[in-house]
Amino acid sequence: MSGNVAYSHVVITDTLARPCKLVGMAAKKSPFFDTATTLGKIVAFFGVSALCGVLAAGLMVPVASLAGSGATAGAEVFNALPASFKGEPIGQPSKIQASDGTTIATFYSENRQPVKLDEISPIMRKAIVAIEDERFYEHNGVDIRGIARAAVHNFTSSSQQGASTLTQQYVNNLLINADSVNGVDRSQMTISGSKDIADKAREAKLAISIEKEMTKDEILEGYLNLVLFSGRNYGIQAAAQRFYSIDAKDLNLQQSAMLAGMVQLPNAYNPETSPERSLKRRNTVLAAMLRTGAIDKKAYDKAVKSKLDPKPHHVKSGCIAADDAAYFCDYVTQLITTNAAYGKTKKDRENLLYRGGLTIKTTLDTKLNKKAAKDARKAIDPKANEDVFASLVSVEPKNGNIVTMAQNTTYAPKAEGKNGNTMYNFAVERSLGGAGGFQGGSTMKPYTTMAWLESGHHMYDKVNAATDKYPESFKWKASCLPRGYAVATGGWPVNNASAGFKRTMTADIGLYWSINTATVKEASMLDLCDISQAASRLGVVDQDNYKDLKTGEKTTVAQPISPSDPSFILGSANITPLAQASAFSTWANRGERCEPRALTSVTDATGNKYKVPPVSCEQVMSSQVAADMNGTMKKIATNRVSKGRVSGPIAGKTGTNNYASSTWFVGYSTGISTAAWVGRLEGKAGEKKNEMHGATINGKRAPWMVDSSTYAAPLWVDFMEEAVTEFERNSFGQAKSAPKPPPKPKSESKDDDKDSESSKPSKSSDSKSNDSKSNDSKSNDSKSDKSKDSSKDKSKGKSENNSSKPSKPKKDD
């Protein structure tokens, strides 16, 4: 009897006997058997006779008593063959699990789930023995009688028989598995009929050796876990689940017979593609079981009349099956395949992922991630817009755990961002499967504020935001650059998105209303390197900068944002949503930053544990600086964005780049920090041709002026309204008290706006031209604040440090 996991000396003449997968029993024919001529049969007969002679000489007769040099030579050859070999672990699927233990995705080159013999139904064991090796419990690994019988049959008949025992088939599969693990090309593997007499004799000797080391039950268990059933499904457990959606222990007679029949020709006897052939083969197995006494006539009669009735279940391999968690799944695979801890080469790491039986436990919250994906698609329908995309990513401030990573697209490894399908993970850097980041716009302004506070200033210090021109001759201090300063080539005219704010104001008001001239004025009084390093300390780097700032040498990882062009302070650098969610979580965590992490443990099939990054937190700013910044950003999130929908305390910052090709809201509570991004993927950021103003979004024309309040902030609110309730919500700490509001300027005494708060804009008009050099950010972040605040809104607008709410401009950055 031929079997699909062992060599056979016979010819499988059926063309369907050539499965395309690795361990097809009859994958190739020996050149000796390419014809069905009488000459071919004679060659076959004598080839098998030679093998029988070698086996008899080496196993059954002492060398000294052998008569004839041929027998002695055969014994010497057999005795010289190796009796052992270095086995390799059998390939097993790896699983990525969410934080609650549910499986996100499965990876395999061979879909196999090893089980113990007692986890395989007894009737299945009987079926495989009856059809593949009915003398299994009688021989010592090689069935000489079976070989002789098959030789005579094949010489005298047009049909073919095999004589490989289950033990020999098991050996053959072990050898093939070892070749596969060691990267032997499939065409070079010795499979089935491609073997010569020496190959077969070697396997026979190995089979005999294995029989001395293992019990029959152990061999049967090993065989049933190793054998190919179809496609990439190996082992009885995977086969039972694949074709009947049950475990191997629950297989009945009819199911067992069908599966046992498949191992000879897995693809030819597939019940889905060849039901008639599969049914005939199943009945052949039932007949063999009746003949050998495995079942009685009554059981046979009932089973042979039954239908195949398969209940197939397909287990997809890879992240494409992870649905809403597909992009997080891809991120996890990138972490494995780019880390030398999992293998010397990328090929080694991929082999471990697809064959090593890894259990990869992660930080993902499946419930929240599903909501994030749903909200992203609701905000930006990927099939009803001009290539506008949305991303949501969240981390826990106290430990850095990534709990969501979702976007509005469908994961498609070979897609290019069209029709809602893409391979790019918008949340992460290019080296880990990302799109390379996006211009941060005004979400970068807090880093200037952070450097401002760390230099000894306060949120309520005044800055002259009327300064709107910085000539090329102005030297911006930048101590980390070779010459110690930067210049704005051609000069830098700075403008605001709203009129009336080119005047003196506090740093608090400048950040609250996202006033460009205020931020730039603060930066002009600081060291630009301190601003860049403030962002870098919080994990925000330039995804387009791979050069050391001082030496100019190329690096393999993204570097801090270069201060050589001062416009970076308004958000011209490309940054990732994950980096921003993590950075802003530092303020939520009172100045302590926790490195974002996705993995909690990685264990292989043998129980070996791989080292994964532990929770790693560091105090990167004082808790007072964090509290002072939270005092302002709390007002932004509470008064301008949430407006009562997200229960606090919450804080955050809006952001929009030139022409609104990249819009943001990054906000947080003490329990969760989330970056919401909406923008373009294709084209150069900050160019008019790439703008979202007036684009077709969600099946209709977008407003003439798109900013963060149009899509990104509402997306953040929709998600965080529920998400914040799943985590702790504590105080951000006490910000320093503000001085009393100054008297209202006389120039504003007759303003029609009845908002009596301090810091109203003057009636002068600012230019609407771009506020930075090429690709600089011209944020337009509060277009939603057009109506006057109600008295209820005003009561909510007071900050936790009792300062009054600043007035609103017509539009802000």
Coordinates of N, CA and C in Angstrom, one line a residue, residues 113-306:
Q113 N -1.9 20.9 13.9 CA -2.1 21.0 15.3 C -1.9 19.7 16.0
P114 N -0.7 19.4 16.4 CA -0.4 18.1 17.0 C -1.3 17.8 18.2
V115 N -1.7 16.5 18.2 CA -2.5 16.0 19.3 C -2.0 14.6 19.8
K116 N -2.3 14.3 21.0 CA -1.9 13.0 21.5 C -2.8 11.9 20.9
L117 N -2.3 10.6 21.0 CA -3.1 9.5 20.4 C -4.5 9.4 21.0
D118 N -4.6 9.6 22.3 CA -5.9 9.5 22.9 C -6.8 10.6 22.6
E119 N -6.3 11.6 21.8 CA -7.1 12.7 21.3 C -7.6 12.4 19.9
I120 N -7.3 11.3 19.4 CA -7.7 10.8 18.1 C -8.7 9.7 18.2
S121 N -9.8 9.7 17.6 CA -10.8 8.7 17.7 C -10.3 7.3 17.4
P122 N -10.6 6.3 18.2 CA -10.1 4.9 17.9 C -10.4 4.4 16.5
I123 N -11.6 4.8 16.0 CA -12.0 4.4 14.7 C -11.1 5.0 13.6
M124 N -10.6 6.2 13.8 CA -9.7 6.8 12.9 C -8.4 6.0 12.9
R125 N -7.9 5.6 14.0 CA -6.6 4.9 14.1 C -6.8 3.6 13.3
K126 N -7.9 2.9 13.5 CA -8.2 1.6 12.8 C -8.2 1.8 11.3
A127 N -8.9 2.9 10.9 CA -9.0 3.2 9.5 C -7.7 3.4 8.8
I128 N -6.8 4.1 9.4 CA -5.5 4.4 8.7 C -4.6 3.1 8.7
V129 N -4.7 2.3 9.7 CA -3.9 1.1 9.7 C -4.5 0.1 8.7
A130 N -5.8 0.0 8.6 CA -6.4 -0.9 7.6 C -6.0 -0.6 6.2
I131 N -6.0 0.7 5.8 CA -5.8 1.0 4.4 C -4.3 1.2 4.1
E132 N -3.5 1.6 5.1 CA -2.1 1.9 4.8 C -1.1 0.8 5.2
D133 N -1.4 0.1 6.2 CA -0.4 -0.9 6.7 C -1.1 -1.9 7.6
E134 N -1.9 -2.9 7.1 CA -2.7 -3.8 7.9 C -1.8 -4.7 8.8
R135 N -0.5 -4.9 8.4 CA 0.3 -5.7 9.3 C 1.2 -4.8 10.2
F136 N 0.8 -3.6 10.4 CA 1.5 -2.6 11.2 C 1.9 -3.2 12.6
Y137 N 1.1 -3.8 13.2 CA 1.4 -4.3 14.6 C 2.1 -5.7 14.6
E138 N 2.5 -6.2 13.3 CA 3.2 -7.4 13.2 C 4.6 -7.3 12.8
H139 N 5.0 -6.3 11.9 CA 6.3 -6.2 11.4 C 7.2 -5.4 12.3
N140 N 8.5 -5.3 12.0 CA 9.5 -4.6 12.8 C 9.9 -3.3 12.1
G141 N 9.0 -2.7 11.2 CA 9.3 -1.5 10.5 C 9.4 -1.7 9.1
V142 N 9.8 -2.9 8.6 CA 9.8 -3.2 7.2 C 9.0 -4.5 6.9
D143 N 8.2 -4.5 6.0 CA 7.3 -5.7 5.7 C 7.9 -6.4 4.4
I144 N 8.8 -7.3 4.6 CA 9.4 -8.0 3.5 C 8.3 -8.7 2.7
R145 N 7.4 -9.3 3.4 CA 6.3 -10.1 2.7 C 5.5 -9.1 1.8
G146 N 5.3 -7.9 2.3 CA 4.5 -6.9 1.6 C 5.3 -6.4 0.4
I147 N 6.6 -6.3 0.5 CA 7.4 -5.8 -0.6 C 7.4 -6.8 -1.7
A148 N 7.5 -8.1 -1.4 CA 7.5 -9.2 -2.4 C 6.1 -9.3 -3.1
R149 N 5.1 -9.2 -2.2 CA 3.7 -9.3 -2.8 C 3.5 -8.1 -3.8
A150 N 3.9 -6.9 -3.4 CA 3.7 -5.8 -4.3 C 4.5 -5.9 -5.6
A151 N 5.7 -6.5 -5.5 CA 6.5 -6.6 -6.7 C 5.9 -7.6 -7.7
V152 N 5.4 -8.7 -7.2 CA 4.7 -9.6 -8.1 C 3.5 -9.0 -8.7
H153 N 2.7 -8.3 -7.8 CA 1.5 -7.7 -8.3 C 1.8 -6.7 -9.4
N154 N 2.8 -5.8 -9.2 CA 3.1 -4.8 -10.1 C 3.7 -5.3 -11.4
F155 N 4.3 -6.5 -11.3 CA 4.9 -7.1 -12.5 C 3.9 -7.8 -13.4
T156 N 2.8 -8.2 -12.8 CA 1.8 -9.0 -13.5 C 0.5 -8.3 -13.7
S157 N 0.4 -7.0 -13.2 CA -0.9 -6.4 -13.3 C -0.7 -5.0 -13.8
S158 N -1.8 -4.4 -14.4 CA -1.8 -3.0 -14.9 C -1.9 -2.0 -13.7
S159 N -2.5 -2.5 -12.6 CA -2.6 -1.6 -11.4 C -1.3 -1.7 -10.6
Q160 N -1.2 -0.8 -9.6 CA 0.0 -0.7 -8.9 C -0.3 -0.9 -7.4
Q161 N 0.6 -1.4 -6.6 CA 0.5 -1.5 -5.2 C 1.8 -1.0 -4.6
G162 N 1.7 -0.5 -3.4 CA 2.9 -0.1 -2.6 C 3.1 -1.0 -1.4
A163 N 4.3 -0.9 -0.8 CA 4.6 -1.8 0.3 C 5.2 -1.0 1.4
S164 N 5.2 0.3 1.4 CA 5.8 1.1 2.5 C 4.9 0.9 3.7
T165 N 5.6 0.6 4.8 CA 4.9 0.5 6.1 C 4.6 1.9 6.6
L166 N 3.7 2.0 7.6 CA 3.4 3.3 8.3 C 4.7 3.8 8.9
T167 N 5.6 2.9 9.4 CA 6.8 3.4 10.0 C 7.7 4.0 8.9
Q168 N 7.8 3.4 7.8 CA 8.6 3.9 6.7 C 8.0 5.3 6.2
Q169 N 6.7 5.3 6.2 CA 6.1 6.6 5.8 C 6.4 7.7 6.8
Y170 N 6.4 7.3 8.0 CA 6.7 8.2 9.1 C 8.1 8.7 9.0
V171 N 9.1 7.8 8.7 CA 10.5 8.2 8.5 C 10.6 9.2 7.3
N172 N 9.9 8.8 6.2 CA 9.9 9.7 5.0 C 9.5 11.1 5.3
N173 N 8.4 11.2 6.1 CA 7.9 12.5 6.4 C 8.9 13.3 7.3
L174 N 9.5 12.6 8.3 CA 10.5 13.2 9.1 C 11.7 13.8 8.3
L175 N 12.1 13.0 7.3 CA 13.2 13.4 6.5 C 12.8 14.7 5.7
I176 N 11.6 14.6 5.1 CA 11.1 15.8 4.3 C 10.9 17.0 5.2
N177 N 10.4 16.8 6.4 CA 10.3 17.9 7.3 C 11.6 18.5 7.7
A178 N 12.6 17.7 7.9 CA 14.0 18.2 8.2 C 14.5 19.0 7.0
D179 N 14.3 18.5 5.8 CA 14.7 19.2 4.6 C 14.0 20.6 4.5
S180 N 12.7 20.6 4.8 CA 12.0 21.8 4.7 C 12.5 22.9 5.7
V181 N 12.7 22.4 6.9 CA 13.2 23.3 8.0 C 14.6 23.9 7.6
N182 N 15.4 23.1 6.9 CA 16.7 23.5 6.6 C 16.8 24.2 5.2
G183 N 15.7 24.5 4.7 CA 15.7 25.3 3.4 C 16.0 24.5 2.2
V184 N 15.9 23.2 2.1 CA 16.2 22.4 0.9 C 15.1 22.7 -0.1
D185 N 15.5 23.0 -1.3 CA 14.5 23.3 -2.4 C 13.6 22.1 -2.6
R186 N 12.4 22.3 -2.8 CA 11.4 21.2 -3.0 C 11.8 20.3 -4.1
S187 N 12.4 20.9 -5.2 CA 12.8 20.0 -6.3 C 13.9 19.1 -6.0
Q188 N 14.6 19.4 -4.9 CA 15.8 18.6 -4.5 C 15.5 17.5 -3.5
M189 N 14.2 17.6 -3.0 CA 13.9 16.6 -1.9 C 13.6 15.2 -2.5
T190 N 14.0 14.2 -1.8 CA 13.7 12.8 -2.3 C 12.3 12.5 -1.8
I191 N 11.4 12.6 -2.7 CA 10.0 12.3 -2.4 C 9.5 11.1 -3.3
S192 N 8.9 10.2 -2.6 CA 8.2 9.1 -3.3 C 9.1 8.4 -4.3
G193 N 8.5 8.4 -5.6 CA 9.1 7.6 -6.6 C 10.4 8.1 -7.1
S194 N 10.9 9.2 -6.7 CA 12.2 9.8 -7.2 C 13.4 9.1 -6.5
K195 N 13.1 8.3 -5.5 CA 14.2 7.7 -4.8 C 14.8 6.5 -5.5
D196 N 16.1 6.3 -5.3 CA 16.7 5.1 -5.8 C 16.7 4.0 -4.7
I197 N 17.3 2.9 -5.0 CA 17.4 1.7 -4.1 C 18.1 2.1 -2.8
A198 N 19.2 2.9 -2.9 CA 19.9 3.3 -1.7 C 19.0 4.2 -0.8
D199 N 18.3 5.1 -1.4 CA 17.4 5.9 -0.5 C 16.4 5.0 0.2
K200 N 15.8 4.1 -0.5 CA 14.8 3.2 0.1 C 15.4 2.3 1.2
A201 N 16.6 1.8 0.9 CA 17.2 1.0 1.9 C 17.5 1.8 3.2
R202 N 17.9 3.1 2.9 CA 18.2 3.9 4.1 C 17.0 4.1 4.9
E203 N 15.9 4.4 4.3 CA 14.6 4.6 5.0 C 14.2 3.4 5.7
A204 N 14.4 2.2 5.1 CA 14.1 0.9 5.7 C 14.9 0.8 7.0
K205 N 16.2 1.1 7.0 CA 17.0 0.9 8.2 C 16.6 1.9 9.2
L206 N 16.3 3.1 8.9 CA 15.8 4.1 9.8 C 14.5 3.6 10.4
A207 N 13.7 3.0 9.6 CA 12.4 2.6 10.2 C 12.6 1.5 11.2
I208 N 13.5 0.6 10.9 CA 13.8 -0.5 11.9 C 14.4 0.1 13.2
S209 N 15.2 1.1 13.0 CA 15.8 1.8 14.2 C 14.7 2.5 15.0
I210 N 13.8 3.1 14.4 CA 12.7 3.8 15.1 C 11.9 2.8 15.8
E211 N 11.6 1.7 15.2 CA 10.8 0.7 15.9 C 11.4 0.2 17.2
K212 N 12.8 0.3 17.3 CA 13.5 -0.1 18.5 C 13.4 0.9 19.6
E213 N 13.1 2.2 19.1 CA 13.1 3.3 20.1 C 11.7 3.7 20.5
M214 N 10.8 3.5 19.6 CA 9.4 4.0 19.9 C 8.4 2.8 19.9
T215 N 7.3 3.0 20.6 CA 6.3 2.0 20.6 C 5.4 2.2 19.3
K216 N 4.6 1.2 19.0 CA 3.8 1.3 17.8 C 2.8 2.4 18.0
D217 N 2.3 2.6 19.1 CA 1.3 3.7 19.4 C 2.0 5.1 19.2
E218 N 3.3 5.2 19.6 CA 4.0 6.5 19.4 C 4.3 6.7 17.9
I219 N 4.6 5.7 17.2 CA 4.8 5.8 15.8 C 3.5 6.2 15.1
L220 N 2.4 5.6 15.4 CA 1.1 5.9 14.8 C 0.7 7.4 15.2
E221 N 0.9 7.8 16.4 CA 0.6 9.2 16.8 C 1.5 10.1 15.9
G222 N 2.8 9.8 15.8 CA 3.6 10.7 15.1 C 3.2 10.8 13.6
Y223 N 2.9 9.7 13.0 CA 2.5 9.6 11.6 C 1.2 10.5 11.4
L224 N 0.2 10.3 12.3 CA -1.1 11.0 12.1 C -0.9 12.5 12.3
N225 N 0.1 12.9 13.0 CA 0.3 14.3 13.2 C 1.2 14.9 12.1
L226 N 1.8 14.1 11.3 CA 2.7 14.6 10.3 C 2.2 14.5 8.9
V227 N 1.3 13.6 8.6 CA 0.9 13.3 7.2 C 0.1 14.4 6.6
L228 N 0.3 14.6 5.3 CA -0.5 15.6 4.5 C -1.9 15.1 4.2
F229 N -2.9 15.9 4.3 CA -4.2 15.6 4.0 C -4.7 16.3 2.7
S230 N -4.3 17.6 2.6 CA -4.7 18.4 1.5 C -4.0 19.8 1.6
G231 N -3.7 20.3 0.4 CA -3.2 21.7 0.4 C -2.1 21.9 1.4
R232 N -2.3 22.7 2.4 CA -1.3 23.0 3.4 C -1.8 22.5 4.8
N233 N -2.8 21.5 4.7 CA -3.3 20.9 6.0 C -2.7 19.6 6.3
Y234 N -1.9 19.6 7.4 CA -1.2 18.4 7.8 C -1.7 17.9 9.2
G235 N -1.7 16.6 9.3 CA -2.1 16.1 10.6 C -3.6 15.9 10.7
I236 N -4.0 14.9 11.5 CA -5.4 14.6 11.6 C -6.2 15.6 12.2
Q237 N -5.7 16.4 13.2 CA -6.5 17.4 13.9 C -6.9 18.5 12.9
A238 N -5.9 19.0 12.1 CA -6.2 20.0 11.1 C -7.1 19.5 10.1
A239 N -6.9 18.2 9.7 CA -7.8 17.7 8.7 C -9.2 17.5 9.2
A240 N -9.4 17.1 10.4 CA -10.8 17.0 11.0 C -11.5 18.3 11.0
Q241 N -10.7 19.4 11.4 CA -11.3 20.7 11.5 C -11.5 21.3 10.1
R242 N -10.6 21.0 9.2 CA -10.7 21.5 7.8 C -11.9 21.0 7.1
F243 N -12.2 19.6 7.1 CA -13.2 19.0 6.4 C -14.5 18.8 7.1
Y244 N -14.5 18.7 8.4 CA -15.7 18.4 9.2 C -15.9 19.4 10.3
S245 N -15.0 20.4 10.5 CA -15.2 21.4 11.6 C -15.4 20.8 13.0
I246 N -14.7 19.7 13.2 CA -14.7 19.0 14.5 C -13.3 18.6 14.9
D247 N -13.1 18.2 16.1 CA -11.8 17.7 16.6 C -11.6 16.3 16.2
A248 N -10.3 15.9 16.1 CA -10.0 14.5 15.7 C -10.6 13.4 16.6
K249 N -10.8 13.8 17.9 CA -11.4 12.8 18.8 C -12.8 12.5 18.6
D250 N -13.5 13.4 17.8 CA -14.9 13.2 17.5 C -15.2 12.6 16.1
L251 N -14.2 12.2 15.4 CA -14.5 11.6 14.1 C -15.2 10.3 14.2
N252 N -16.2 10.1 13.3 CA -17.0 8.9 13.3 C -16.4 8.0 12.2
L253 N -17.0 6.8 12.0 CA -16.5 5.9 11.0 C -16.4 6.4 9.6
Q254 N -17.5 7.0 9.1 CA -17.5 7.5 7.7 C -16.5 8.6 7.5
Q255 N -16.4 9.5 8.5 CA -15.4 10.6 8.4 C -14.0 10.1 8.5
S256 N -13.8 9.1 9.3 CA -12.4 8.5 9.5 C -12.0 7.8 8.2
A257 N -12.9 7.1 7.6 CA -12.6 6.4 6.4 C -12.3 7.4 5.2
M258 N -13.0 8.4 5.1 CA -12.8 9.4 4.1 C -11.4 10.0 4.3
L259 N -11.1 10.4 5.5 CA -9.8 11.1 5.7 C -8.6 10.1 5.6
A260 N -8.8 8.9 6.0 CA -7.8 7.9 5.8 C -7.5 7.6 4.4
G261 N -8.5 7.7 3.6 CA -8.3 7.4 2.1 C -7.6 8.6 1.4
M262 N -7.6 9.8 2.0 CA -7.0 10.9 1.4 C -5.5 10.9 1.3
V263 N -4.9 10.2 2.3 CA -3.4 10.3 2.4 C -2.7 9.7 1.2
Q264 N -3.3 8.9 0.5 CA -2.6 8.3 -0.7 C -2.5 9.4 -1.8
L265 N -3.5 10.1 -2.0 CA -3.5 11.1 -3.1 C -4.4 12.3 -2.5
P266 N -3.8 13.2 -1.7 CA -4.5 14.2 -1.0 C -5.4 15.1 -1.9
N267 N -4.8 15.6 -3.0 CA -5.6 16.4 -3.9 C -6.6 15.7 -4.7
A268 N -6.2 14.5 -5.2 CA -7.2 13.7 -6.0 C -8.4 13.3 -5.2
Y269 N -8.2 13.0 -3.9 CA -9.4 12.5 -3.1 C -10.0 13.6 -2.2
N270 N -9.8 14.9 -2.6 CA -10.4 16.0 -1.8 C -11.9 16.0 -2.1
P271 N -12.7 15.8 -1.0 CA -14.2 15.8 -1.2 C -14.8 17.0 -1.7
E272 N -14.1 18.2 -1.6 CA -14.7 19.4 -2.2 C -14.5 19.5 -3.7
T273 N -13.3 19.1 -4.1 CA -13.0 19.2 -5.6 C -13.3 18.0 -6.4
S274 N -13.2 16.8 -5.7 CA -13.5 15.5 -6.4 C -14.3 14.6 -5.5
P275 N -15.6 15.0 -5.4 CA -16.5 14.2 -4.4 C -16.7 12.8 -4.9
E276 N -16.8 12.5 -6.2 CA -17.0 11.1 -6.6 C -15.8 10.2 -6.3
R277 N -14.7 10.7 -6.6 CA -13.4 10.0 -6.4 C -13.2 9.8 -4.9
S278 N -13.5 10.8 -4.1 CA -13.4 10.8 -2.7 C -14.3 9.7 -2.1
L279 N -15.6 9.7 -2.6 CA -16.5 8.7 -2.1 C -16.1 7.3 -2.4
K280 N -15.6 7.0 -3.6 CA -15.1 5.7 -4.0 C -14.0 5.3 -3.2
R281 N -13.1 6.2 -2.9 CA -11.9 5.9 -2.1 C -12.3 5.6 -0.6
R282 N -13.3 6.4 -0.1 CA -13.7 6.1 1.2 C -14.3 4.7 1.3
N283 N -15.0 4.3 0.4 CA -15.6 3.0 0.4 C -14.6 1.9 0.3
T284 N -13.5 2.2 -0.4 CA -12.4 1.3 -0.5 C -11.8 1.1 0.9
V285 N -11.7 2.2 1.7 CA -11.1 2.1 3.0 C -12.1 1.3 3.9
L286 N -13.4 1.5 3.8 CA -14.4 0.8 4.5 C -14.3 -0.7 4.3
A287 N -14.0 -1.1 3.0 CA -13.9 -2.5 2.6 C -12.7 -3.1 3.3
A288 N -11.6 -2.3 3.3 CA -10.3 -2.8 4.0 C -10.6 -3.0 5.5
M289 N -11.3 -2.1 6.1 CA -11.6 -2.2 7.5 C -12.5 -3.5 7.8
L290 N -13.4 -3.7 6.9 CA -14.2 -4.9 7.0 C -13.4 -6.2 6.8
R291 N -12.5 -6.2 5.8 CA -11.6 -7.3 5.6 C -10.7 -7.7 6.7
T292 N -10.2 -6.6 7.3 CA -9.2 -6.8 8.4 C -9.8 -7.0 9.8
G293 N -11.2 -6.9 9.8 CA -11.9 -7.1 11.1 C -12.0 -5.8 12.0
A294 N -11.6 -4.7 11.4 CA -11.7 -3.4 12.1 C -13.2 -3.0 12.4
I295 N -14.1 -3.4 11.5 CA -15.5 -3.2 11.6 C -16.3 -4.4 11.2
D296 N -17.5 -4.5 11.6 CA -18.3 -5.7 11.2 C -19.2 -5.3 10.0
K297 N -19.9 -6.3 9.5 CA -20.7 -6.2 8.3 C -21.8 -5.1 8.5
K298 N -22.4 -5.1 9.6 CA -23.5 -4.2 9.9 C -23.0 -2.7 9.8
A299 N -21.9 -2.5 10.4 CA -21.3 -1.1 10.4 C -20.8 -0.8 9.0
Y300 N -20.3 -1.7 8.3 CA -19.9 -1.5 6.9 C -21.1 -1.1 6.0
D301 N -22.1 -1.9 6.1 CA -23.3 -1.7 5.3 C -23.9 -0.3 5.5
K302 N -23.9 0.1 6.7 CA -24.5 1.4 7.1 C -23.6 2.5 6.6
A303 N -22.3 2.4 6.8 CA -21.4 3.4 6.4 C -21.2 3.6 4.9
V304 N -21.2 2.5 4.2 CA -21.0 2.6 2.8 C -22.2 3.2 2.0
K305 N -23.3 3.2 2.6 CA -24.5 3.9 2.0 C -24.6 5.4 2.4
S306 N -23.8 5.8 3.3 CA -23.9 7.2 3.7 C -23.2 8.2 2.7

